[in-house]
Short mmCIF file of C-alpha atoms and ligand atoms in Angstrom, two decimals:
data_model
loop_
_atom_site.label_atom_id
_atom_site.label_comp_id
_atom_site.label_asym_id
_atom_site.label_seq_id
_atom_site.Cartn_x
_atom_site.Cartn_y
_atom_site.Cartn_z
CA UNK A 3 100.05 -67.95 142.27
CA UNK A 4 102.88 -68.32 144.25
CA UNK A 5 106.61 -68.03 143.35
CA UNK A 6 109.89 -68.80 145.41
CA UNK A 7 112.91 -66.87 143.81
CA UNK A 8 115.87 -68.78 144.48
CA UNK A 9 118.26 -66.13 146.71
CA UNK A 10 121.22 -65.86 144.92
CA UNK A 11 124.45 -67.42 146.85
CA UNK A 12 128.13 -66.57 145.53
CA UNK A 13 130.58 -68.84 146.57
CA UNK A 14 133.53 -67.74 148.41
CA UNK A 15 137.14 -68.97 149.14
CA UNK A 16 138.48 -66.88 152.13
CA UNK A 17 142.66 -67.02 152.62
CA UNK A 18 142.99 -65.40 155.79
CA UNK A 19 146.49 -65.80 155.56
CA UNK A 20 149.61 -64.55 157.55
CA UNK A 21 150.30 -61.69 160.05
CA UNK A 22 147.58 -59.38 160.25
CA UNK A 23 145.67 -60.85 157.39
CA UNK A 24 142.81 -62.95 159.36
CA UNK A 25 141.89 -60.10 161.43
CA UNK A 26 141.13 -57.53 158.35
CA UNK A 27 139.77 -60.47 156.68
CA UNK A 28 136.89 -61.15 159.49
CA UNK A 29 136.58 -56.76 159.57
CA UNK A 30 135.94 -57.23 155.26
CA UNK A 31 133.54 -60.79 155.66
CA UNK A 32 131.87 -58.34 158.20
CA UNK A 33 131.02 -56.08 156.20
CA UNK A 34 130.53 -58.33 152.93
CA UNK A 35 127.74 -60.30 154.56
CA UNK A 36 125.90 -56.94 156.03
CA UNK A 37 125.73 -55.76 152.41
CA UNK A 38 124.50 -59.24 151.36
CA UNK A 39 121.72 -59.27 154.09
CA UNK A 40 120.77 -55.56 152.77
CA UNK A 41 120.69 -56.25 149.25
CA UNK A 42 119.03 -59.22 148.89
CA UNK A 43 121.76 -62.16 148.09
CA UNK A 44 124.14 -64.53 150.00
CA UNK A 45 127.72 -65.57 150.51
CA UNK A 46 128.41 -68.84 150.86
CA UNK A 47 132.21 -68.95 152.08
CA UNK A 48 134.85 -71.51 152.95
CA UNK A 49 138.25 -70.85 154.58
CA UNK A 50 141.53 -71.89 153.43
CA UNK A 51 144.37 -72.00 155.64
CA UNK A 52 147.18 -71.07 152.97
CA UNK A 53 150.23 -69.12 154.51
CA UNK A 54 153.44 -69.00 155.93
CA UNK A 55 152.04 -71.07 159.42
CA UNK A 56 150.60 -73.96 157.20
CA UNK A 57 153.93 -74.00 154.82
CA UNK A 58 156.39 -73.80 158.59
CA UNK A 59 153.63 -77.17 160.00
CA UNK A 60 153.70 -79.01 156.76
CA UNK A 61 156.08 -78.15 154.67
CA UNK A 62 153.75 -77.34 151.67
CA UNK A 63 153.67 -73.87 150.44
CA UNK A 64 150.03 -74.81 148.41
CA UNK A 65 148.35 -77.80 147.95
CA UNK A 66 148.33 -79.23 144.10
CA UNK A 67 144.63 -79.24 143.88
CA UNK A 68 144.24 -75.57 145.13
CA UNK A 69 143.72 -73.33 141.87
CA UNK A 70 141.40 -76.29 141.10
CA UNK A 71 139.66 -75.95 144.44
CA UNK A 72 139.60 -72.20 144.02
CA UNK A 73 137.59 -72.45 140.39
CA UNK A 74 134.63 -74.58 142.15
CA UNK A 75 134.36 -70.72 143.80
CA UNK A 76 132.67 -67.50 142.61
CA UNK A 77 135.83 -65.26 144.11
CA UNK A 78 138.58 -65.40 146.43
CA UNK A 79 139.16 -62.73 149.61
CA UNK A 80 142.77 -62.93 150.10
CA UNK A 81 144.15 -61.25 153.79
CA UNK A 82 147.60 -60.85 152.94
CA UNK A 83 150.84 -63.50 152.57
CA UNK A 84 154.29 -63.43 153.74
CA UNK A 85 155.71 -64.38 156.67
CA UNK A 86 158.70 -63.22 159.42
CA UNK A 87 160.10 -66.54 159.56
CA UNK A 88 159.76 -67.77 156.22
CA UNK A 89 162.55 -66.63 153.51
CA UNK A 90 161.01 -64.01 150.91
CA UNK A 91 160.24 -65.35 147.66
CA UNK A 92 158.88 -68.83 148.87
CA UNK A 93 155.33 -67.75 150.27
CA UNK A 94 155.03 -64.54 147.51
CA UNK A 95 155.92 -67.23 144.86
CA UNK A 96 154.46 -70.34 146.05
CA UNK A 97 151.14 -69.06 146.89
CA UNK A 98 149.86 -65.32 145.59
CA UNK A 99 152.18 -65.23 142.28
CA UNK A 100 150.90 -69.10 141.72
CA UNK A 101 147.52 -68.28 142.02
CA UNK A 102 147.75 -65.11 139.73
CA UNK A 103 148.92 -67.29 137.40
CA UNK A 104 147.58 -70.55 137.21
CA UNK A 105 144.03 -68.69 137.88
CA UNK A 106 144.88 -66.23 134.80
CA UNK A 107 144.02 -63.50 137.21
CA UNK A 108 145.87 -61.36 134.04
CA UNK A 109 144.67 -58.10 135.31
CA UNK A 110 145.71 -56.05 138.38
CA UNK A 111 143.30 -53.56 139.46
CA UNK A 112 144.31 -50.83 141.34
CA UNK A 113 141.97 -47.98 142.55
CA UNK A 114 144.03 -44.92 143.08
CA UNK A 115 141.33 -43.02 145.32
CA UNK A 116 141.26 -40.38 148.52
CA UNK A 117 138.50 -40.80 150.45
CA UNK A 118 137.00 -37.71 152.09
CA UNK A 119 138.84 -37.37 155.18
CA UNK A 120 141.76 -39.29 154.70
CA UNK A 121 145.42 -37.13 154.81
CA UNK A 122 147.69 -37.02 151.61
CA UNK A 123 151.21 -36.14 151.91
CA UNK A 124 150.23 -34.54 148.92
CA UNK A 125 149.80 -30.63 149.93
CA UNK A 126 146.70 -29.15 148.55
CA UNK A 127 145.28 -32.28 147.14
CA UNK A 128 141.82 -33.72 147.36
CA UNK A 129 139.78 -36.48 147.07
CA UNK A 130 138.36 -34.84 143.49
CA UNK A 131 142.16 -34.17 142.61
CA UNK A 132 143.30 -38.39 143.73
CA UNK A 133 140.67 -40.50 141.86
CA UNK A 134 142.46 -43.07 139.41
CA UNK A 135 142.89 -46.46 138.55
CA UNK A 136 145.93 -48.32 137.58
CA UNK A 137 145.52 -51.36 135.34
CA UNK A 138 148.43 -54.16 136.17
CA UNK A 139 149.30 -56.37 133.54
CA UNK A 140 149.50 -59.31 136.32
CA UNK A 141 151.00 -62.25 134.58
CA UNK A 142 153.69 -61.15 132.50
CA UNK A 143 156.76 -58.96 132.15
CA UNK A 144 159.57 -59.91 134.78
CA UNK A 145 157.09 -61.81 136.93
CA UNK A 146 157.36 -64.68 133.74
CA UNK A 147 160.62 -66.12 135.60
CA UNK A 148 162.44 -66.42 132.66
CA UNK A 149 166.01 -66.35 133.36
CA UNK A 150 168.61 -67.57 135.53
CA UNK A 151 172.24 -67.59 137.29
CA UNK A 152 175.12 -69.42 136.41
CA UNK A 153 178.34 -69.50 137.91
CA UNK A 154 176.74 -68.47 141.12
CA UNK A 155 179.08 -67.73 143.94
CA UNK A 156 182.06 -66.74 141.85
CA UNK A 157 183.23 -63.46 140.84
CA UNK A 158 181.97 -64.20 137.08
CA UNK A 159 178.20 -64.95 138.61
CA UNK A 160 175.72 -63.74 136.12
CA UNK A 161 172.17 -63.08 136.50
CA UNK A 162 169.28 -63.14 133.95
CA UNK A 163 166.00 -62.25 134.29
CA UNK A 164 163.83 -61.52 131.44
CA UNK A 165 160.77 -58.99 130.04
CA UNK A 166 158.59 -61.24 128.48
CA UNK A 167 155.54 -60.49 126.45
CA UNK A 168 153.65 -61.36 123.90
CA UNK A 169 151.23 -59.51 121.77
CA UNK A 170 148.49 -61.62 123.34
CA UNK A 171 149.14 -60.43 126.82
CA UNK A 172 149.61 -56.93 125.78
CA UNK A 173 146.41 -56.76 123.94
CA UNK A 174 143.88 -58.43 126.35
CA UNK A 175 145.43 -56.12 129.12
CA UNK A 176 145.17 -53.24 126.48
CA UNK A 177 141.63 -54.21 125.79
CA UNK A 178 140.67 -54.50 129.02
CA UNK A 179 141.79 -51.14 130.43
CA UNK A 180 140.14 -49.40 127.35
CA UNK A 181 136.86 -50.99 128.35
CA UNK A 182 137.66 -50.03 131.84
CA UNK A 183 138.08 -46.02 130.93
CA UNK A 184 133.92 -46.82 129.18
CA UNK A 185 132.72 -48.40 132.17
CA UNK A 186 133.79 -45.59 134.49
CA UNK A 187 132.34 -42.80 132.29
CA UNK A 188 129.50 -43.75 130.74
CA UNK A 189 126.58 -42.43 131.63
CA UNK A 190 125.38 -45.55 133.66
CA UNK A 191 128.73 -46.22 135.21
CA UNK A 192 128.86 -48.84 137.55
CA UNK A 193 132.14 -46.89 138.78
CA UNK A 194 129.44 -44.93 140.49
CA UNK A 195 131.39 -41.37 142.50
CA UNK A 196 134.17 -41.56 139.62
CA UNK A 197 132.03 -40.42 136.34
CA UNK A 198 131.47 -36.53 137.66
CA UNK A 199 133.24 -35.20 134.09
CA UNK A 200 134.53 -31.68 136.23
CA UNK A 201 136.35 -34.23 138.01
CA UNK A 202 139.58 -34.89 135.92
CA UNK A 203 140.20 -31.46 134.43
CA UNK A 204 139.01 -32.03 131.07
CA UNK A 205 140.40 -35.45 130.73
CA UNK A 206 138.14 -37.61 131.25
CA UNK A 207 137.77 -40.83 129.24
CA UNK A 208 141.66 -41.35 129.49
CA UNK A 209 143.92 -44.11 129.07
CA UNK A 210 147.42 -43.18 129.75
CA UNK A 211 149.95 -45.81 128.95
CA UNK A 212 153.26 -46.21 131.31
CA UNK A 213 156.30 -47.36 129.55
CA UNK A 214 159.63 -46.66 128.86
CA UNK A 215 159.93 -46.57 125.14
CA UNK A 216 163.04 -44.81 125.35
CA UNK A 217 165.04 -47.77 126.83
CA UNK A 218 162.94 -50.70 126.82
CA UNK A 219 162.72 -50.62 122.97
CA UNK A 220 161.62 -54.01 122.67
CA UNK A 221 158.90 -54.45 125.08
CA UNK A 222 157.36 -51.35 125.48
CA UNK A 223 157.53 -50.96 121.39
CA UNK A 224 155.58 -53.66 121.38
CA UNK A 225 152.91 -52.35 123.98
CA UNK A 226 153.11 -48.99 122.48
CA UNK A 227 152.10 -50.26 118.58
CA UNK A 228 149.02 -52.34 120.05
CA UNK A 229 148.11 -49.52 122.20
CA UNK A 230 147.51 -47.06 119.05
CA UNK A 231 146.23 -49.63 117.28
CA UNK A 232 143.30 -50.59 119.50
CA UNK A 233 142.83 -47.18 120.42
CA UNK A 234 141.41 -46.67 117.35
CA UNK A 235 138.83 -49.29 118.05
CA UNK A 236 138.07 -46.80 121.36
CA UNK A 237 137.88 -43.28 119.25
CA UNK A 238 135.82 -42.16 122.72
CA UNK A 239 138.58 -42.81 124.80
CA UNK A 240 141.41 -40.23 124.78
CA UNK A 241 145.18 -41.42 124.80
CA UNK A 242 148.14 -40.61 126.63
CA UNK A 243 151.44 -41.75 127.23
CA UNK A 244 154.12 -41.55 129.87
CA UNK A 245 157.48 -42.80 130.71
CA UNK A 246 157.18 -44.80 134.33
CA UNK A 247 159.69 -42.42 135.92
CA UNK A 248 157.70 -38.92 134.75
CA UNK A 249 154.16 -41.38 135.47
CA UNK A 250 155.84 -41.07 139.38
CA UNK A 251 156.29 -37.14 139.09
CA UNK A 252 153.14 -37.00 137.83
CA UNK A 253 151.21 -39.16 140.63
CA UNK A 254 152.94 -36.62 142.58
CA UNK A 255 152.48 -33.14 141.35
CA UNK A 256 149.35 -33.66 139.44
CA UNK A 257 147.45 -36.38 140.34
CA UNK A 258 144.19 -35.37 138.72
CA UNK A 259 145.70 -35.84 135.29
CA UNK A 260 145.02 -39.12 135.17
CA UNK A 261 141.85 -41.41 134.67
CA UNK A 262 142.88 -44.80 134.31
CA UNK A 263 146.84 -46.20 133.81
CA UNK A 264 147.57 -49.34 131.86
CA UNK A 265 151.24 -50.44 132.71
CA UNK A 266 153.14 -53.73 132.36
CA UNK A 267 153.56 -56.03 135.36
CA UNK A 268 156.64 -54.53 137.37
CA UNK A 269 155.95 -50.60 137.00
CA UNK A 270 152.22 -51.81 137.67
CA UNK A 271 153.92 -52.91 140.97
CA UNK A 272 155.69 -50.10 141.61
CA UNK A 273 153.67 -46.74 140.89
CA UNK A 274 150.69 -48.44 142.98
CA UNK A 275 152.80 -48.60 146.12
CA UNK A 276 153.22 -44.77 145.34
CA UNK A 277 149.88 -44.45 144.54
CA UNK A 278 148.59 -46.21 147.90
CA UNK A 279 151.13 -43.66 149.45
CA UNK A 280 149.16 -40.77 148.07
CA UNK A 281 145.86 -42.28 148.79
CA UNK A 282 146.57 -42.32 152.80
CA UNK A 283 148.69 -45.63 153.00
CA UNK A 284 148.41 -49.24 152.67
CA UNK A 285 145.51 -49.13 155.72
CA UNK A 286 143.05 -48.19 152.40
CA UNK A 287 144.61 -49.54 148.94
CA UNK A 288 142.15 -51.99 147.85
CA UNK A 289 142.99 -54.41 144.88
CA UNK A 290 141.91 -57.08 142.62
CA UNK A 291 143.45 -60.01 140.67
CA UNK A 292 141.17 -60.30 137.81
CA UNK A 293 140.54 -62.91 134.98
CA UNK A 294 137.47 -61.29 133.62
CA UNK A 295 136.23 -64.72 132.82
CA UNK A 296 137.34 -66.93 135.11
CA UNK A 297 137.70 -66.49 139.08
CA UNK A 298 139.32 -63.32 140.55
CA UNK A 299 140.84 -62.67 144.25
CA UNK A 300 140.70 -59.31 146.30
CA UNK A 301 143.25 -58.37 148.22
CA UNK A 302 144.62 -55.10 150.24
CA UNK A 303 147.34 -54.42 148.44
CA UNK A 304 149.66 -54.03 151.61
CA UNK A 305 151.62 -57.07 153.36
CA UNK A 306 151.07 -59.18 156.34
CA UNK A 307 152.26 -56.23 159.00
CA UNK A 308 153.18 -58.89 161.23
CA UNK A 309 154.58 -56.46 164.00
CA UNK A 310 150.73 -55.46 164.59
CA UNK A 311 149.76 -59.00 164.21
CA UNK A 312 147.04 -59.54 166.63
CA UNK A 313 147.04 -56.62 168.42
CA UNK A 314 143.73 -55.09 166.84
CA UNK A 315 144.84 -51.73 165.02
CA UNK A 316 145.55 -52.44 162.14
CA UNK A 317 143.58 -51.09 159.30
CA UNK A 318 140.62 -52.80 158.01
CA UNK A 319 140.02 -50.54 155.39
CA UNK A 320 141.21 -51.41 152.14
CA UNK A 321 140.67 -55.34 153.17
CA UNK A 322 136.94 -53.49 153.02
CA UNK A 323 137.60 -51.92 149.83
CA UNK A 324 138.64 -55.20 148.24
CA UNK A 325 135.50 -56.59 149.53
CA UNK A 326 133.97 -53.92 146.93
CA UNK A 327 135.69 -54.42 144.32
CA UNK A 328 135.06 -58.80 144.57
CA UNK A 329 130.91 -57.69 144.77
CA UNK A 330 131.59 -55.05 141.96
CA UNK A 331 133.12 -57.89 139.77
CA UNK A 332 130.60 -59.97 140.71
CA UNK A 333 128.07 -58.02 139.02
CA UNK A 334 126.55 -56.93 143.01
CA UNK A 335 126.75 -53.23 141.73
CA UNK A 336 124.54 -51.00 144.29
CA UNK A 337 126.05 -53.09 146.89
CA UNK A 338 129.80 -52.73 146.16
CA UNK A 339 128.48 -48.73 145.66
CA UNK A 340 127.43 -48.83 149.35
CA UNK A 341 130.25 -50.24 150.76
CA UNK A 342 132.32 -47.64 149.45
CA UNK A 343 129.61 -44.87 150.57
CA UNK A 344 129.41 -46.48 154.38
CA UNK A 345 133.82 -46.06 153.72
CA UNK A 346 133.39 -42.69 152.92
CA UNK A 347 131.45 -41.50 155.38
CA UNK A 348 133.55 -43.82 158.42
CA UNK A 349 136.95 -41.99 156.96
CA UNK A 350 135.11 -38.73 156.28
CA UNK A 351 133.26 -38.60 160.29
CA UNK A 352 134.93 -41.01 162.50
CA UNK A 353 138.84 -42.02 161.71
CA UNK A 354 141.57 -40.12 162.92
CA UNK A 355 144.05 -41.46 160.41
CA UNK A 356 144.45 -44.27 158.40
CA UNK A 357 147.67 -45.85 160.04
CA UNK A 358 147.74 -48.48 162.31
CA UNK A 359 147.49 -47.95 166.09
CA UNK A 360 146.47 -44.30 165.29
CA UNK A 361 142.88 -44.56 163.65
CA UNK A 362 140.97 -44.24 167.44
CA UNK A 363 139.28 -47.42 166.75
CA UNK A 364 140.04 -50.61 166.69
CA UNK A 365 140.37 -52.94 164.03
CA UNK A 366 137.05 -54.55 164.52
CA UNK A 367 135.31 -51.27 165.59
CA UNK A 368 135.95 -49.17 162.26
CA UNK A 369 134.47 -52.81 160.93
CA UNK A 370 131.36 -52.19 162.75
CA UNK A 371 130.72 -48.85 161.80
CA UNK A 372 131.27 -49.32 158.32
CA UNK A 373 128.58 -52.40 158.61
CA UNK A 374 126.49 -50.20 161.27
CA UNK A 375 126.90 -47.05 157.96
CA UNK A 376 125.70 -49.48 155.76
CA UNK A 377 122.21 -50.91 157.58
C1 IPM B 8 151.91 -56.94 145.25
C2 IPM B 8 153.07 -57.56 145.94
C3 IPM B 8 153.46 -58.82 145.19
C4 IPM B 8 153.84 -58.42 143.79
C5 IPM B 8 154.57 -59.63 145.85
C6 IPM B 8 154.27 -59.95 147.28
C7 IPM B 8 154.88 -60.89 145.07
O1 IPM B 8 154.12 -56.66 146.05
O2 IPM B 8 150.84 -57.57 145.20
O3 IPM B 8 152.03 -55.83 144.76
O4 IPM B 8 155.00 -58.07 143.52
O5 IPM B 8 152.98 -58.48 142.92
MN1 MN B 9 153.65 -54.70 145.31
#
């Protein structure tokens, strides 16, 4: 008897965006639909034209119906926002921070990794020493908006702008970064390269929170209490905790003490900039905007670059990355493991360096030989 298995087709919205973000974009659908072709499913995507040219034409930073639009979708593959000639805030606001948010994309996801071959301004550091992820809170904290400015303009001007959280956001970002230390060290991890145990000096199975209970002793009192209070829910998962300023010394001196970070939204946003730093730069920090049940969006985690906009060097790497992390979330496990294998072996055998202009390829050659690694 015959049978026809239905292939399976995910749904994509693709947001090209501004600067350099459409041409690591095409380098990441690239190599996206060569791993779908390999292992046996298909992406079905759709482009959106959000950005700072649409916004500067129309005079809309996002349509109303587009977090609606966005939910008829598996995932979104975000290039990057933000624009010369637009004035900060409006795009960063209007568009990513709106989508976050009205998407519940509550966790930011933030693989800390050196890939063989890549240079750290870290001396003596390698990849087995740089090999951790940073859980964002990605909805909360100063990012709420809460605040505001009167008397603006005089000399008695005040500003406002609130830490919010509640329990509720603390917890399901707790929660989910205690499930994420399981998933990347039991035995069957899909977090497949990141469950050797030598690998973190005996600490393996680690949640380290970042705070700053010593000033913020409201907010981070508050994450500090639910974080030893689920923890005991996780009695396999060691705990740890660290001010944000000695969490930076740390992701400096001795990177391999850490295993996964859970932080609050605007240290989240801070340490990963160092931490893309110490990973080789912004050409490879891959990141995703998660709502564990509901639709996330990938994203390098570095700007628009628009001084290398068009010019075909900049890095298509992390945009790549991203691309395996959306398949990983998606459940498309050995093929978000071979993306970051056919990485590996691209940074490990073929790039120069990781920063624009300077990797001896262009941006839609290291695309091909990641796809060419990967068939
Ligand atoms: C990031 C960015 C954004 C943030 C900006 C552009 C709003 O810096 O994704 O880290 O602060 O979250
Ligand atoms: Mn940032």
């Amino acid at each position: 008897m015959e049978r026809t298995v239905a292939t399976k087709t995910y749904k994509l919205a693709v947001i090209p965006g501004d600067g350099t973000g459409p041409e690591v974009t095409a380098e990441g659908m690239k190599v996206l639909q060569a791993a779908a072709s390999k292992f046996g499913f298909r992406l079905d995507p759709r482009q959106y034209d959000f950005g700072g040219e649409r916004y500067l034409a129309t005079g809309e930073v996002l349509p109303e119906s587009a977090a609606e639009e966005m939910r008829a979708h598996d995932a979104i593959f975000l290039g990057a926002i933000g624009h010369p000639k637009v004035r900060p805030g409006i795009l960063e606001k209007g568009i990513l921070l709106r989508l976050r948010f009205e998407l519940d994309q509550y966790i930011n996801l933030r693989p800390v990794k050196l890939f063989p071959g890549v240079e750290t301004p870290l001396a003596g550091k390698k990849p087995e020493h740089i090999d951790y992820v940073v859980v964002r809170e990605n909805t909360g904290g100063l990012y709420t908006g809460v605040g505001g400015i009167s008397m603006k303009g005089t000399p008695q001007e005040v500003a406002i702008q609130s830490m919010v959280y509640s329990r509720f956001q603390v917890e399901r970002c707790l929660r989910y970064a205690f499930d994420c230390v399981r998933r990347r060290h039991t035995p069957d991890a899909p977090w497949k390269g990141l469950k050797d145990a030598d690998r973190h000096a005996g600490k393996i199975g680690q949640l380290t929170l970042c705070g700053k209970t010593n000033v913020l002793t409201y907010v981070y009192d508050l994450w500090e209490r639910a974080f030893y209070e689920i923890a005991a829910e996780y009695p396999d998962v060691k705990t740890d905790y660290c001010h944000v300023d000695a969490t930076c010394m740390w992701m400096v001196k001795n990177p391999e003490w850490f295993d996964v970070i859970v932080t609050g939204n605007m240290f989240g946003d801070i340490i990963t900039d160092l931490g893309a730093m110490t990973q080789g730069g912004m050409g490879i920090a891959a990141g995703g905007n998660i709502n564990p049940a509901g639709v996330s969006m990938f994203e390098p985690i570095g700007g628009s670059a628009p001084k290398y906009t068009g010019m075909g060097v900049i890095n298509p790497l992390a945009a790549i990355c991203s691309g395996a992390m959306l398949l990983r979330e998606l459940g498309e496990v050995g093929a978000a493991d071979a993306i970051e294998e056919a990485v590996a072996v691209v940074t490990g055998t073929k790039l120069k360096s990781m920063a624009a202009g300077r990797m001896g390829y262009s941006t839609s050659q290291v695309g091909d030989l990641v796809a060419g690694q990967l068939a």
